[in-house]
C-alpha positions as a printed Julia matrix, in Angstrom:
439×3 Matrix{Float64}:
  16.57   -0.25  -44.53
  13.78   -1.74  -42.42
  15.94   -1.46  -39.29
  16.63    2.24  -39.97
  12.93    2.83  -40.52
  12.11    1.24  -37.15
  14.75    3.35  -35.41
  13.48    6.57  -36.99
   9.9     5.66  -36.09
  10.91    4.95  -32.5
  12.64    8.33  -32.16
   9.65   10.11  -33.69
   7.25    8.34  -31.36
   9.45    9.18  -28.38
   9.62   12.88  -29.25
   5.85   13.0   -29.73
   5.47   11.13  -26.45
   7.64   13.67  -24.61
   5.51   16.58  -25.81
   2.26   14.74  -25.13
   3.34   13.72  -21.63
   4.24   17.31  -20.72
   0.88   18.61  -21.95
  -1.3    15.95  -20.31
   0.67   16.2   -17.05
  -0.12   19.91  -16.97
  -3.78   19.11  -17.56
  -3.66   16.53  -14.76
  -2.08   19.02  -12.36
  -4.56   21.75  -13.21
  -7.57   19.42  -13.09
  -6.68   17.97   -9.69
  -6.04   21.47   -8.32
  -9.43   22.73   -9.48
 -11.13   19.64   -8.1
  -9.32   20.01   -4.77
 -10.36   23.65   -4.42
 -13.95   22.79   -5.32
 -14.11   20.06   -2.67
 -12.57   22.4    -0.08
 -15.17   25.04   -0.91
 -18.01   22.54   -0.66
 -16.7    21.1     2.62
 -15.97   24.32    4.47
 -18.39   26.66    2.62
 -15.75   29.29    2.06
 -13.96   31.06   -0.78
 -11.42   29.4    -3.05
  -8.62   30.73   -0.87
  -6.27   28.73    1.26
  -7.48   25.71    3.13
  -6.37   27.3     6.4
  -8.72   30.24    5.85
 -11.49   27.84    4.85
 -11.1    25.86    8.07
 -11.02   28.87   10.38
 -13.88   30.55    8.55
 -16.32   27.64    8.8
 -18.53   26.57   11.7
 -17.21   24.1    14.32
 -19.72   21.5    13.18
 -18.58   21.68    9.55
 -14.96   21.47   10.65
 -15.65   18.2    12.46
 -18.27   16.64   10.18
 -16.76   17.65    6.83
 -13.62   15.46    7.08
 -15.71   12.62    8.51
 -18.12   12.64    5.54
 -15.23   12.91    3.1
 -13.54    9.98    4.8
 -16.71    7.87    4.63
 -17.17    8.6     0.91
 -13.52    7.9     0.11
 -13.64    4.71    2.19
 -16.7     3.52    0.3
 -14.97    4.28   -3.0
 -11.84    2.36   -2.04
 -13.89   -0.56   -0.76
 -15.64   -0.8    -4.12
 -12.43   -0.25   -6.11
 -10.22   -2.69   -4.2
 -12.83   -5.43   -4.31
 -12.78   -5.28   -8.1
  -9.01   -5.21   -8.59
  -5.88   -4.44   -6.59
  -4.51   -0.91   -6.92
  -0.76   -1.13   -7.6
   1.66    1.52   -6.45
   2.92    4.05   -8.98
   6.53    2.84   -8.75
   5.36   -0.73   -9.36
   3.35    0.28  -12.44
   6.24    2.27  -13.89
   8.81   -0.48  -13.39
   6.82   -3.43  -14.7
   6.16   -4.05  -18.42
   2.69   -4.22  -19.84
  -0.29   -1.88  -19.93
  -1.13    0.37  -17.01
  -4.53    0.01  -15.28
  -5.42    3.57  -16.28
  -9.0     3.64  -15.04
  -8.13    2.06  -11.69
  -5.24    4.48  -11.13
  -7.39    7.48  -12.13
 -10.26    6.54   -9.81
  -7.8     5.99   -6.99
  -6.32    9.44   -7.67
  -9.8    11.01   -7.59
 -10.51    9.41   -4.2
  -7.24   10.83   -2.89
  -8.28   14.31   -3.99
 -11.68   13.84   -2.31
 -10.07   12.81    0.97
  -7.4    15.53    1.02
  -9.89   18.18   -0.07
 -12.15   17.4     2.87
  -9.26   17.71    5.32
  -7.27   14.48    5.58
  -3.71   14.86    6.86
  -2.17   13.58    3.62
  -0.39   15.12    0.66
  -2.2    16.18   -2.48
   0.78   15.39   -4.73
   0.02   11.67   -4.97
  -3.12   12.16   -7.06
  -1.66   14.32   -9.87
   1.33   11.99  -10.15
  -0.94    9.0   -10.68
  -3.37   10.82  -12.96
  -0.53   12.27  -15.04
   1.06    8.83  -15.43
  -2.28    7.32  -16.51
  -2.87   10.09  -19.04
   0.75    9.83  -20.19
   0.36    6.1   -20.77
  -2.72    6.77  -22.89
  -1.13    9.66  -24.78
   1.98    7.72  -25.75
  -0.1     4.81  -27.03
  -1.93    6.84  -29.68
   1.13    7.63  -31.8
   1.6     4.11  -33.16
   0.16    3.71  -36.66
  -3.2     1.91  -36.85
  -2.79   -1.84  -36.67
   0.88   -1.59  -35.63
   2.58   -2.05  -32.31
   4.38    0.89  -30.74
   8.08    1.14  -31.56
   8.88    2.37  -28.05
  10.95    0.03  -25.93
  10.15   -0.89  -22.33
  12.85    1.53  -21.2
  11.31    4.31  -23.3
   7.96    3.62  -21.67
   9.49    3.62  -18.19
  11.17    6.97  -18.79
   8.01    8.57  -20.17
   5.78    7.32  -17.33
   8.25    8.36  -14.62
   8.62   11.79  -16.22
   4.83   12.07  -16.43
   4.59   11.46  -12.68
   7.34   13.98  -11.99
   5.67   16.51  -14.28
   2.38   16.03  -12.42
   4.16   16.95   -9.19
   5.82   19.89  -10.93
   2.51   21.19  -12.27
   0.76   21.18   -8.88
   3.48   23.08   -7.02
   5.05   25.0    -9.96
   8.45   23.36   -9.39
   9.83   22.39  -12.83
  13.32   21.43  -11.65
  11.93   19.71   -8.56
   9.55   17.67  -10.7
  12.34   16.67  -13.08
  14.63   15.64  -10.22
  11.79   13.67   -8.63
  11.49   11.59  -11.8
  15.26   11.15  -12.12
  16.34   10.59   -8.52
  13.34    8.94   -6.89
  11.55    7.06   -9.67
  14.21    6.28  -12.28
  17.37    6.62  -10.15
  19.49    7.62  -13.12
  21.28   10.65  -14.61
  21.01    9.29  -18.15
  21.05   12.19  -20.62
  17.94   10.97  -22.47
  15.98   10.65  -19.23
  17.24   14.02  -17.91
  16.23   15.86  -21.07
  12.82   14.21  -21.07
  12.25   15.07  -17.41
  13.15   18.75  -17.83
  11.03   19.2   -20.96
   7.94   17.44  -19.58
   8.08   19.21  -16.2
   8.55   22.64  -17.81
   5.65   22.05  -20.19
   3.41   20.81  -17.39
   4.14   23.86  -15.21
   3.39   26.19  -18.11
   0.07   24.46  -18.9
  -1.11   24.42  -15.28
   0.18   27.9   -14.38
  -3.17   29.72  -14.82
  -4.68   27.44  -12.17
  -1.78   26.75   -9.81
   0.1    30.06   -9.84
   0.55   31.26   -6.27
   2.16   34.49   -5.12
   3.23   34.34   -1.48
   4.71   37.51    0.02
   7.26   36.65    2.71
   9.94   38.52    4.61
  13.39   36.98    4.24
  16.63   37.65    6.15
  19.57   39.55    4.72
  22.23   37.65    2.81
  24.8    38.62    5.46
  23.24   36.0     7.76
  23.92   33.16    5.32
  26.94   31.83    7.25
  25.02   31.9    10.57
  22.0    30.13    9.09
  24.17   27.54    7.33
  25.96   26.76   10.58
  22.68   26.56   12.48
  21.25   24.2     9.84
  24.22   21.85   10.27
  23.96   22.01   14.07
  20.27   21.08   13.92
  20.99   18.06   11.71
  20.54   15.47   14.52
  17.05   16.82   15.19
  16.16   16.61   11.5
  17.51   13.07   11.33
  15.52   11.98   14.38
  12.29   13.5    13.09
  12.8    12.09    9.59
  13.55    8.57   10.81
  10.65    8.72   13.25
   8.33    9.85   10.46
   9.45    7.0     8.17
   9.14    4.41   10.91
   5.68    5.56   11.93
   4.38    5.56    8.34
   5.84    2.11    7.64
   4.2     0.74   10.79
   0.84    2.26    9.85
   0.95    0.92    6.27
   1.95   -2.55    7.41
  -1.07   -2.74    9.68
  -3.57   -1.35    7.18
  -6.94   -3.1     6.99
  -8.16   -5.54    4.35
 -10.42   -4.15    1.58
 -13.71   -4.71    3.46
 -16.59   -2.5     4.52
 -14.52   -1.55    7.59
 -12.69    0.95    5.39
 -15.73    3.23    5.6
 -15.94    3.69    9.4
 -12.14    3.56    9.79
 -11.39    6.42    7.38
 -14.48    8.33    8.55
 -13.2     8.03   12.13
  -9.81    9.36   11.08
 -11.56   12.3     9.42
 -13.56   13.01   12.56
 -10.36   12.96   14.61
  -8.59   15.47   12.4
 -11.74   17.61   12.35
 -11.86   17.73   16.15
  -8.15   18.55   16.36
  -8.65   21.39   13.88
 -10.66   23.3    16.51
  -7.38   23.93   18.34
  -4.93   23.66   15.46
  -6.58   24.69   12.17
  -3.31   24.04   10.32
  -3.66   20.25   10.66
  -6.32   19.47    8.01
  -5.15   19.18    4.44
  -1.77   18.4     2.98
   0.65   20.52    5.0
   0.76   23.53    2.7
  -1.09   25.65    5.28
   1.35   24.66    8.05
   4.24   25.71    5.81
   2.56   29.02    4.98
   1.83   29.83    8.61
   5.34   28.94    9.76
   6.88   31.08    7.03
   4.74   34.03    8.07
   5.67   33.52   11.76
   2.05   32.74   12.63
   2.9    29.87   15.0
   3.82   29.94   18.67
   6.3    27.56   20.26
   3.45   25.56   21.82
   1.44   25.3    18.6
   4.53   24.41   16.56
   5.37   21.66   19.06
   1.82   20.35   18.96
   1.82   20.24   15.16
   5.23   18.55   15.17
   3.68   15.68   17.14
   0.16   15.64   15.72
   0.87   16.01   12.0
   2.72   12.68   11.59
   0.4    10.95   14.05
  -2.72   11.98   12.15
  -1.09   11.04    8.84
  -0.33    7.6    10.27
  -3.93    7.27   11.52
  -5.21    7.77    7.96
  -2.73    5.23    6.57
  -3.66    2.75    9.31
  -7.33    3.23    8.39
  -6.59    2.27    4.77
  -6.35    5.69    3.11
  -3.84    6.57    0.4
  -2.16    9.91   -0.19
   1.11   11.73   -0.69
   3.85   11.72    1.95
   5.95   14.63    0.69
   3.97   17.53    2.09
   3.17   15.9     5.47
   6.91   15.34    5.93
   7.55   18.89    4.75
   5.03   20.28    7.23
   6.49   18.21   10.07
   9.97   19.55    9.34
   8.66   23.11    9.08
   6.97   22.76   12.47
  10.28   21.52   13.92
  12.12   24.51   12.49
   9.48   26.95   13.72
   9.65   25.51   17.25
  13.44   25.77   17.3
  13.6    29.27   15.81
  10.89   30.66   18.09
  12.59   29.09   21.12
  15.94   30.66   20.16
  14.3    34.06   19.7
  12.49   33.81   23.05
  15.34   32.43   25.19
  18.45   34.06   23.75
  19.47   37.56   22.61
  20.11   36.12   19.14
  17.34   36.6    16.58
  17.05   34.09   13.76
  14.68   34.08   10.81
  11.73   31.78   11.48
  10.99   31.23    7.75
  14.61   30.38    6.94
  15.05   27.93    9.84
  11.64   26.38    9.17
  12.52   25.71    5.55
  15.99   24.42    6.42
  14.53   21.88    8.85
  11.81   20.96    6.36
  14.54   20.32    3.78
  16.55   18.13    6.16
  13.53   16.06    7.16
  12.5    15.65    3.53
  16.03   14.55    2.61
  15.79   11.78    5.22
  12.26   10.62    4.33
  13.01   10.5     0.59
  16.73    9.7     0.68
  17.55   12.38   -1.92
  19.22   15.52   -0.52
  19.68   17.34   -3.81
  16.04   16.94   -4.77
  14.87   17.95   -1.26
  16.87   21.2    -1.29
  15.8    22.27   -4.78
  12.16   21.24   -4.23
  11.83   23.33   -1.05
  13.68   26.26   -2.62
  11.43   26.26   -5.69
   8.31   25.77   -3.58
   8.92   28.73   -1.25
  10.77   30.96   -3.78
  13.17   32.55   -1.27
  16.36   34.44   -2.25
  18.87   32.36   -4.2
  21.46   32.31   -1.38
  19.1    30.36    0.89
  19.56   27.43   -1.49
  23.06   27.09    0.0
  21.49   26.79    3.48
  19.02   24.18    2.25
  21.77   22.19    0.52
  23.83   22.22    3.71
  20.86   21.01    5.79
  19.9    18.3     3.29
  23.38   16.88    2.71
  24.37   17.08    6.37
  21.23   15.18    7.38
  21.76   12.64    4.6
  25.42   12.17    5.59
  24.54   11.69    9.25
  21.83    9.23    8.27
  24.37    7.27    6.22
  26.75    7.13    9.19
  23.95    5.87   11.42
  22.96    3.21    8.87
  26.56    1.98    8.58
  26.9     1.87   12.37
  23.74   -0.21   12.66
  24.91   -2.51    9.88
  28.22   -3.14   11.65
  26.43   -3.79   14.92
  24.17   -6.32   13.15
  27.22   -8.04   11.59
  28.97   -8.24   14.95
  25.85   -9.67   16.57
  25.51  -12.25   13.78
  29.14  -13.33   14.08
  29.01  -13.57   17.85
  25.98  -15.88   17.95
  27.75  -19.08   16.82
  30.56  -18.46   19.32
  28.06  -18.08   22.16
  26.2   -21.21   21.08
  29.45  -23.2    20.97
  30.47  -22.01   24.42
  27.11  -22.89   25.91
  27.15  -26.32   24.24
  30.63  -27.09   25.59
């Protein structure tokens, strides 16, 4: 009887936790979006429109000084925060048992919003994921009866926190399926029915709650469905380029993180210097500040030239790495997305200029963005659905995105196996060489 009571209580707490996580994740997504827009407005003294318009509409001095001041303030905040206690990664917090450092994670998320809002070349999706997980951890803890421990197991807690993070991502970009797949494929790495249902419910709830703040209508011109075979073939042909860009992006970010500074006062001038650099670059390429959404929007509207797309393809990952090397923290999804979109724009514009064939710049940009994202995250299905939900193109373009993502992932797997075999051969040949030399 007591065992049945505990089981029923656990299920009731879990259901309440699912609903609470979806609601608070939507609040987290909406709150971080409002805060981001407010900081952008304060930095660039412009309307609450897109960051690209805010950058181009402000004075040259504000464009250079704004990111520098934001970097200095964020650096000071991280110096203070990291001296008090280490800030664990979100995946580490979700996987380990025990209470989450909610206040530390929330402050860290706020500093990320401050930095991205003032123009850092980082993604804004990291902050709502952290904030949603912190709020989700708090919300699920209030359902236990007074004086009693929660009936939720460690696995229940892991599922709810991962789904909270995925729902925070979903709320910011209005991608319910993408948010659910992020929780399942990247954080939990499972297709368990309980986890899948939780992820879909929490992400859908979060998108609905945050919709009044995050809803975005983008009018784009898409190609006719008759070109689907041509675009699918082109996406597969461009797979080696996507793989190279994705691997280069991952390698550069790993190098920058590994060489990040210690939590000392040097964080302030380092991150401020990175902000000044991106501010200066924005005089020539106003798409660089922020989290990559503006680059994606411009490429989809054919607002880039071949030269500017090539410059952004090189500068976007470099500037993102500069911020990581300086000690900043932020999302990597949208910088990778913007890098892939710049690659696709450069290729499509080159084809249109040099050949009689005309291809859709938005479609090729998104296909390359999908392939690059599939390499950087290692999840082709999530990459294709996330990009498709984000841009809201016709349904048949999802086939093109799936082809790009899985082809890039497959080619990456072949390359990894080839390198592994080479390493094994090199390891086996060393003793033979040593024996020969010794004889």
